[in-house]
């Protein structure tokens, strides 16, 4: 057999290294390095070279994540070291008692003990075994002693290294951690499942566990799963790490994602404060946690403490309140959204879910009502997590009262009486009334005046409803013809407020093309897409005239969004509204640039804290339009940090690393300069 060409070997090896590094940067560090297009180009090139030279394919090649054929079942995997559960703590007293138990055994004071605290991820626990740096087995926890071998499925997660990174590779490593699904990924997965009539998951934990137990790894590969490491169960040879936190730092250098929230604290008081603070942050993390894991940090102390029955003596799980509670569904109302979508909303007997009173929950659509098999009067489980709207996730039919009533989906709009249409293959039913429907008009106006759109100060929800109910405002353009006298005649509206509103409307007339596009409320065109459309086309006319292909060439615009945009600009009533808005005096600075220069090419920016004049999404889209990468965390590679109001740990890190930090005012000035250059 002829020897492979050294140049070919070199190219393959370089492509693999580049792709591994890009994966690590993207899925572990949240700091994208390659653009999606560059990544795909390299992956395609590697796939081609491997297809032409099959003998050069290796199991740890980045092309081999989704290689395996569907399985018949999962083999049993005996855990060399049992995967134990943790004891729970529910109160400050429980934490103090844990620290005292530890102190007694270690013969020291509770306040002298170093604890490592980290969020308790609520996903599916798994174990990964690496031999000579290569992933050989991935398994579920199972009953703690024996799990299911799901190696082919775990290989599809891009945060699971197929081979370890760095120069110092252990002979054997068994890493344990949690596979989680973030709220955004979970919502999108369920949304798609509702549309397709496939399985809807009750929560991200079930979605993660269910996705890992697919017989076909190609299905797992489509699920937005992430692996977070939290323990090294076996490490040979011992690499001299003295603490849990040092081990976590080592796992990070070997290519794993570890908790960015891990904090070392001394004594139970500091630990309790951490639990409280994390509890307050819980809703903003973007993924489910059900508590805090508190570990004795010193590994010698851990060994000394050992285990009791099924749990280590050196750790405890402080549990937060549950995110699911049970209550009664009293009634169902049908709400009409901006695009006419009819959403059934459950009116509930108020219940506190993870510290917040919930009295409404979404039932999504008619299919979901059918899937849940829910009736008015039923006892239902409600889930509330993060910023996601509370949902009805289950019905306890055994508790159904004899007078429970069926939920009948209306066939005419509850607001305007127009027919409700449901297109073939769509889960959503819509009112066909368009802007004739007062509900849709109100929602369109609320959107138009909202902060990310034209940002009309003083034009609140209640006022918009009055203006529509009085028939004073039919289209957004009508807003600009309201007079102080007219507004003053409204209840609770004095001359000053009326004047302020008219002035605010006048101010709002000078805007940006991106805000104007967003304000139009085109389906699927959010703020970031609007920014991309604006910077791509530069002028409204160019956007209006763009055909489907031209629209699809805009970053982040796919066929569906392109079709919505294209259709929007061809509807006679939209053309009229646009005309009327321009006649009312709305202006912005148009630029002729299409795909302008990218002065920030090669730079990495981070945005933190609250910005006053724009959202972080808008700032991010504008930076990206100028060629910058926008990362989620600060590192040595960060070019500049934009620090808004109440910037926290990222600001501290940037200062420590000597990364340039600018405030919002400077940011705006620089953006404007670059955008005009
Ligand atoms: C979770 N679920 O986040 C542990 N865990 O450590 C963390 N679980 C654990 N650590 C030893 N962060 C046993 C379990």
XYZ file of C-alpha atoms in Angstrom, residues 348-616:
269
model
C -55.643 29.714 37.207
C -56.325 29.678 40.889
C -53.296 31.812 41.883
C -50.341 29.699 42.998
C -46.767 30.570 44.025
C -44.232 28.915 41.732
C -40.585 29.339 42.753
C -41.421 32.555 44.604
C -43.689 34.205 42.021
C -47.498 34.254 42.002
C -48.843 32.756 38.798
C -52.475 33.237 37.767
C -52.212 32.755 33.987
C -50.473 30.144 31.885
C -50.325 29.591 28.170
C -52.023 26.619 26.542
C -50.336 27.471 23.200
C -52.945 26.255 20.693
C -55.803 23.849 19.980
C -53.472 20.871 19.488
C -51.866 21.470 22.852
C -55.287 21.497 24.562
C -56.014 18.199 22.883
C -52.605 16.753 23.713
C -52.950 17.669 27.381
C -56.569 16.489 27.418
C -57.328 19.395 29.720
C -60.762 20.712 30.773
C -61.917 23.734 32.744
C -62.061 22.791 36.418
C -59.100 20.394 36.130
C -56.196 20.122 38.536
C -53.099 21.005 36.517
C -49.326 21.186 36.997
C -47.856 24.585 36.144
C -44.213 25.146 35.301
C -42.466 28.506 35.530
C -38.778 28.840 34.710
C -36.742 31.921 33.877
C -38.361 34.399 31.547
C -40.449 31.750 29.857
C -44.241 32.228 30.098
C -45.725 29.797 32.632
C -47.064 26.643 31.013
C -49.576 23.955 31.832
C -47.512 20.783 31.671
C -49.800 18.052 32.984
C -53.350 17.291 34.008
C -54.365 15.130 36.906
C -57.467 13.551 35.391
C -58.134 11.533 38.535
C -58.983 14.773 40.307
C -61.381 15.922 37.554
C -64.573 17.303 39.114
C -67.956 16.120 37.760
C -68.753 19.641 36.510
C -65.517 19.999 34.450
C -66.226 21.739 31.129
C -64.681 21.098 27.730
C -62.538 23.865 26.228
C -64.062 24.836 22.892
C -61.762 26.659 20.477
C -63.766 29.518 18.906
C -64.299 29.679 15.147
C -64.692 33.430 15.077
C -62.440 36.087 16.577
C -63.499 36.938 20.142
C -62.588 40.593 19.485
C -63.771 41.452 15.974
C -65.888 38.467 14.992
C -63.887 37.749 11.825
C -63.447 34.171 10.817
C -60.598 32.264 12.450
C -58.396 30.507 9.911
C -55.984 27.680 10.404
C -53.727 27.014 7.467
C -52.982 23.474 6.397
C -49.998 22.179 8.371
C -49.943 25.131 10.800
C -50.631 24.677 14.488
C -51.603 28.320 14.951
C -55.119 29.586 14.297
C -55.369 33.234 13.273
C -58.045 35.897 13.174
C -58.458 36.864 9.528
C -59.438 40.449 10.426
C -55.971 41.993 10.001
C -55.909 45.646 11.029
C -59.721 45.645 10.987
C -59.415 43.659 14.229
C -59.026 46.052 17.152
C -56.924 43.504 19.047
C -54.407 43.218 16.223
C -54.396 46.988 15.765
C -53.683 47.509 19.463
C -50.871 44.980 19.441
C -49.387 46.451 16.256
C -49.418 49.925 17.814
C -47.926 48.712 21.099
C -45.138 47.136 19.097
C -44.670 50.243 16.944
C -44.304 52.503 19.989
C -42.230 50.063 22.077
C -38.738 50.801 23.338
C -36.888 48.760 20.739
C -39.051 50.182 17.946
C -39.878 53.913 17.704
C -39.623 54.281 21.483
C -42.458 56.758 21.980
C -42.212 57.954 25.553
C -45.546 58.190 27.341
C -47.532 56.109 24.843
C -48.420 53.261 27.143
C -50.576 50.206 26.679
C -53.689 51.713 28.315
C -53.531 54.848 26.187
C -53.149 52.861 22.969
C -56.211 50.846 23.910
C -58.210 54.049 24.460
C -57.054 55.539 21.168
C -58.076 52.417 19.266
C -61.385 52.030 21.109
C -62.226 55.649 20.231
C -61.278 54.950 16.613
C -58.864 57.909 16.667
C -55.978 55.736 15.587
C -56.381 53.116 12.903
C -52.818 52.881 11.619
C -49.509 53.900 13.208
C -49.410 56.978 10.959
C -52.556 58.346 12.654
C -50.556 58.720 15.873
C -48.615 61.610 14.366
C -51.767 63.640 13.677
C -53.042 63.595 17.266
C -53.277 67.111 18.709
C -52.731 68.345 22.243
C -56.369 69.528 22.385
C -57.696 66.168 21.304
C -55.503 64.208 23.737
C -56.331 66.558 26.571
C -59.985 65.581 26.323
C -59.128 62.040 27.402
C -59.778 61.087 31.021
C -56.740 61.495 33.300
C -54.803 63.363 30.598
C -53.712 66.883 31.509
C -52.297 69.508 29.184
C -48.760 68.710 30.271
C -49.026 64.978 29.545
C -50.749 65.679 26.236
C -48.004 68.120 25.222
C -45.305 65.692 26.332
C -46.829 62.934 24.239
C -47.100 65.101 21.131
C -43.464 66.128 21.646
C -42.408 62.522 22.172
C -44.114 61.559 18.923
C -42.290 64.390 17.191
C -38.959 63.180 18.609
C -39.717 59.594 17.626
C -40.017 60.680 13.997
C -36.221 60.831 13.726
C -35.210 57.246 13.955
C -32.965 54.676 12.317
C -33.816 52.429 9.396
C -33.330 49.373 11.627
C -35.789 50.618 14.242
C -38.273 51.550 11.539
C -38.083 48.081 9.967
C -38.499 46.465 13.375
C -41.430 48.785 14.199
C -43.337 47.603 11.119
C -43.932 44.311 12.916
C -43.152 42.034 9.991
C -43.579 38.424 11.067
C -40.369 36.810 12.328
C -38.421 40.074 12.000
C -37.020 40.752 15.440
C -34.647 43.469 16.411
C -31.459 41.689 15.337
C -32.900 40.732 11.934
C -34.058 44.318 11.431
C -30.523 45.554 12.084
C -29.144 43.029 9.603
C -31.699 44.002 6.954
C -30.975 47.691 7.483
C -27.218 47.355 7.238
C -27.442 45.022 4.263
C -29.784 47.126 2.154
C -28.935 50.558 3.504
C -32.156 52.099 2.195
C -35.859 51.306 2.551
C -36.369 51.307 -1.203
C -33.693 48.647 -1.702
C -35.314 46.473 0.965
C -38.783 46.930 -0.525
C -37.532 45.962 -3.964
C -35.500 42.959 -2.808
C -36.590 39.599 -4.135
C -36.584 36.376 -2.165
C -33.000 35.489 -3.189
C -31.634 38.909 -2.277
C -33.364 38.680 1.104
C -31.968 35.234 1.785
C -28.451 36.533 1.271
C -28.797 38.651 4.419
C -27.087 37.217 7.474
C -29.504 35.165 9.630
C -32.341 35.423 7.093
C -33.653 32.058 5.910
C -36.408 31.236 3.394
C -39.257 31.648 5.896
C -38.206 35.093 7.127
C -37.406 36.153 3.570
C -40.900 35.098 2.464
C -42.534 37.064 5.290
C -40.534 40.185 4.407
C -41.219 39.812 0.706
C -44.958 39.295 1.236
C -45.177 42.186 3.668
C -43.904 44.748 1.173
C -46.363 43.544 -1.470
C -49.550 43.942 0.560
C -51.456 47.045 -0.608
C -52.425 48.081 2.936
C -48.787 47.840 4.071
C -47.639 49.946 1.110
C -50.276 52.534 2.070
C -49.204 52.500 5.738
C -45.554 52.943 4.764
C -46.459 55.859 2.528
C -48.542 57.442 5.269
C -45.704 57.074 7.800
C -43.236 58.748 5.476
C -45.733 61.543 4.791
C -46.206 61.965 8.546
C -42.500 62.870 8.638
C -40.646 59.780 9.811
C -37.023 60.079 8.767
C -33.708 58.339 9.230
C -30.320 58.594 7.771
C -30.079 56.305 4.771
C -26.752 54.979 3.710
C -25.970 53.778 0.269
C -23.767 51.018 1.598
C -24.820 47.535 0.977
C -22.530 45.187 2.837
C -20.408 48.120 3.911
C -16.855 47.939 5.188
C -16.180 45.834 8.246
C -13.794 47.951 10.314
C -14.083 45.626 13.317
C -13.058 42.478 11.449
C -10.984 40.262 13.730
C -12.088 42.002 16.922
C -14.024 40.374 19.771
C -16.404 42.517 21.824
C -18.401 41.834 24.949
C -21.475 43.742 26.136
C -22.482 43.749 29.786
C -24.869 45.563 32.112
C -27.944 47.498 31.029
C -27.732 49.935 28.132
C -30.098 52.914 28.139
C -30.457 53.719 24.470
C -30.504 50.274 22.952
C -30.817 46.664 23.993
C -27.816 44.383 24.112
